[in-house]
Amino acid sequence: MLRRVAADRQNGHVAERVRIREIDDDEGRRLLRIIRRGTGSVVTWRRAQMVLLSAQGMPVTKIAEVTFTSADRVRDVIHNFNTDGFDSLYPKYKGG
């Protein structure tokens, strides 16, 4: 992966910046409720925080820094939210 990114940069290609899709006021309020309430899953809370920070224009690397996770994980959360909406914020535990 890192080699591909380095090769792309040498060839003049820059990785596309990952951003959250535009969210409306209702979605913004819903994200804030999840974050402020602080009840329920920590996983949901962290994912909602990442999505809201992205919606506010914070770059992925900074979101990763303030949420103590990797930039790749932040990109995954953003991509999943863009694809599946709020359903992506809730963990899908599988029995094992």
mmCIF file of C-alpha atoms in Angstrom:
data_model
loop_
_atom_site.group_PDB
_atom_site.id
_atom_site.type_symbol
_atom_site.label_atom_id
_atom_site.label_comp_id
_atom_site.label_asym_id
_atom_site.label_seq_id
_atom_site.Cartn_x
_atom_site.Cartn_y
_atom_site.Cartn_z
ATOM 1 C CA MET A 1 0.000 0.000 0.000
ATOM 2 C CA LEU A 2 2.703 2.497 0.987
ATOM 3 C CA ARG A 3 4.717 1.638 -2.108
ATOM 4 C CA ARG A 4 1.683 2.311 -4.293
ATOM 5 C CA VAL A 5 1.094 5.684 -2.632
ATOM 6 C CA ALA A 6 4.760 6.607 -3.055
ATOM 7 C CA ALA A 7 4.684 5.495 -6.706
ATOM 8 C CA ASP A 8 1.500 7.463 -7.323
ATOM 9 C CA ARG A 9 3.090 10.586 -5.874
ATOM 10 C CA GLN A 10 6.166 10.139 -8.053
ATOM 11 C CA ASN A 11 3.920 9.813 -11.094
ATOM 12 C CA GLY A 12 2.086 12.996 -10.215
ATOM 13 C CA HIS A 13 -0.994 11.298 -8.780
ATOM 14 C CA VAL A 14 -2.225 12.392 -5.398
ATOM 15 C CA ALA A 15 -4.612 10.271 -3.365
ATOM 16 C CA GLU A 16 -8.106 11.690 -3.371
ATOM 17 C CA ARG A 17 -9.014 13.307 -0.082
ATOM 18 C CA VAL A 18 -11.662 11.358 1.790
ATOM 19 C CA ARG A 19 -14.581 13.496 2.898
ATOM 20 C CA ILE A 20 -17.940 12.849 4.377
ATOM 21 C CA ARG A 21 -20.877 13.429 2.077
ATOM 22 C CA GLU A 22 -22.830 16.575 2.805
ATOM 23 C CA ILE A 23 -25.038 16.079 5.837
ATOM 24 C CA ASP A 24 -28.242 17.988 6.462
ATOM 25 C CA ASP A 25 -29.254 19.731 9.698
ATOM 26 C CA ASP A 26 -31.257 16.753 10.956
ATOM 27 C CA GLU A 27 -28.304 14.420 10.456
ATOM 28 C CA GLY A 28 -26.009 16.899 12.190
ATOM 29 C CA ARG A 29 -28.352 17.067 15.174
ATOM 30 C CA ARG A 30 -28.596 13.290 15.278
ATOM 31 C CA LEU A 31 -24.798 12.973 15.332
ATOM 32 C CA LEU A 32 -24.585 15.559 18.113
ATOM 33 C CA ARG A 33 -27.194 13.670 20.144
ATOM 34 C CA ILE A 34 -25.189 10.447 19.856
ATOM 35 C CA ILE A 35 -22.011 12.223 20.947
ATOM 36 C CA ARG A 36 -23.522 14.299 23.753
ATOM 37 C CA ARG A 37 -25.645 11.522 25.203
ATOM 38 C CA GLY A 38 -22.643 9.267 25.634
ATOM 39 C CA THR A 39 -24.853 6.274 26.367
ATOM 40 C CA GLY A 40 -24.722 3.092 24.391
ATOM 41 C CA SER A 41 -21.755 1.717 22.525
ATOM 42 C CA VAL A 42 -18.381 3.438 22.694
ATOM 43 C CA VAL A 43 -17.854 2.237 19.124
ATOM 44 C CA THR A 44 -20.936 4.143 17.948
ATOM 45 C CA TRP A 45 -19.858 7.242 19.875
ATOM 46 C CA ARG A 46 -16.373 7.220 18.313
ATOM 47 C CA ARG A 47 -17.690 6.661 14.800
ATOM 48 C CA ALA A 48 -20.215 9.489 15.183
ATOM 49 C CA GLN A 49 -17.424 11.746 16.427
ATOM 50 C CA MET A 50 -15.274 10.931 13.378
ATOM 51 C CA VAL A 51 -18.159 11.609 10.982
ATOM 52 C CA LEU A 52 -19.050 14.918 12.629
ATOM 53 C CA LEU A 53 -15.433 16.117 12.643
ATOM 54 C CA SER A 54 -15.164 15.270 8.951
ATOM 55 C CA ALA A 55 -18.411 17.128 8.234
ATOM 56 C CA GLN A 56 -16.894 20.149 9.983
ATOM 57 C CA GLY A 57 -13.971 20.044 7.548
ATOM 58 C CA MET A 58 -11.297 18.443 9.703
ATOM 59 C CA PRO A 59 -8.789 16.422 7.628
ATOM 60 C CA VAL A 60 -8.499 12.658 8.128
ATOM 61 C CA THR A 61 -5.023 12.838 9.689
ATOM 62 C CA LYS A 62 -6.208 15.306 12.334
ATOM 63 C CA ILE A 63 -9.342 13.238 13.066
ATOM 64 C CA ALA A 64 -7.101 10.188 13.551
ATOM 65 C CA GLU A 65 -4.920 12.172 15.934
ATOM 66 C CA VAL A 66 -7.756 13.474 18.124
ATOM 67 C CA THR A 67 -9.625 10.144 18.183
ATOM 68 C CA PHE A 68 -6.474 8.089 18.844
ATOM 69 C CA THR A 69 -6.909 5.814 15.859
ATOM 70 C CA SER A 70 -5.331 5.295 12.460
ATOM 71 C CA ALA A 71 -6.044 7.403 9.404
ATOM 72 C CA ASP A 72 -7.033 4.202 7.572
ATOM 73 C CA ARG A 73 -9.676 3.476 10.215
ATOM 74 C CA VAL A 74 -11.055 7.019 9.900
ATOM 75 C CA ARG A 75 -11.235 6.612 6.112
ATOM 76 C CA ASP A 76 -13.120 3.328 6.567
ATOM 77 C CA VAL A 77 -15.643 4.961 8.915
ATOM 78 C CA ILE A 78 -16.188 7.870 6.514
ATOM 79 C CA HIS A 79 -16.532 5.573 3.507
ATOM 80 C CA ASN A 80 -18.984 3.334 5.371
ATOM 81 C CA PHE A 81 -21.074 6.330 6.465
ATOM 82 C CA ASN A 82 -21.144 7.677 2.913
ATOM 83 C CA THR A 83 -22.361 4.280 1.704
ATOM 84 C CA ASP A 84 -24.657 3.068 4.505
ATOM 85 C CA GLY A 85 -25.537 6.183 6.505
ATOM 86 C CA PHE A 86 -26.326 5.910 10.204
ATOM 87 C CA ASP A 87 -26.524 2.112 10.082
ATOM 88 C CA SER A 88 -22.741 2.108 9.672
ATOM 89 C CA LEU A 89 -22.267 3.764 13.075
ATOM 90 C CA TYR A 90 -23.688 0.820 14.987
ATOM 91 C CA PRO A 91 -21.483 -2.249 15.523
ATOM 92 C CA LYS A 92 -22.580 -5.491 13.976
ATOM 93 C CA TYR A 93 -21.427 -8.018 16.522
ATOM 94 C CA LYS A 94 -21.251 -11.586 15.399
ATOM 95 C CA GLY A 95 -21.487 -14.435 17.826
ATOM 96 C CA GLY A 96 -18.391 -16.506 18.200
#
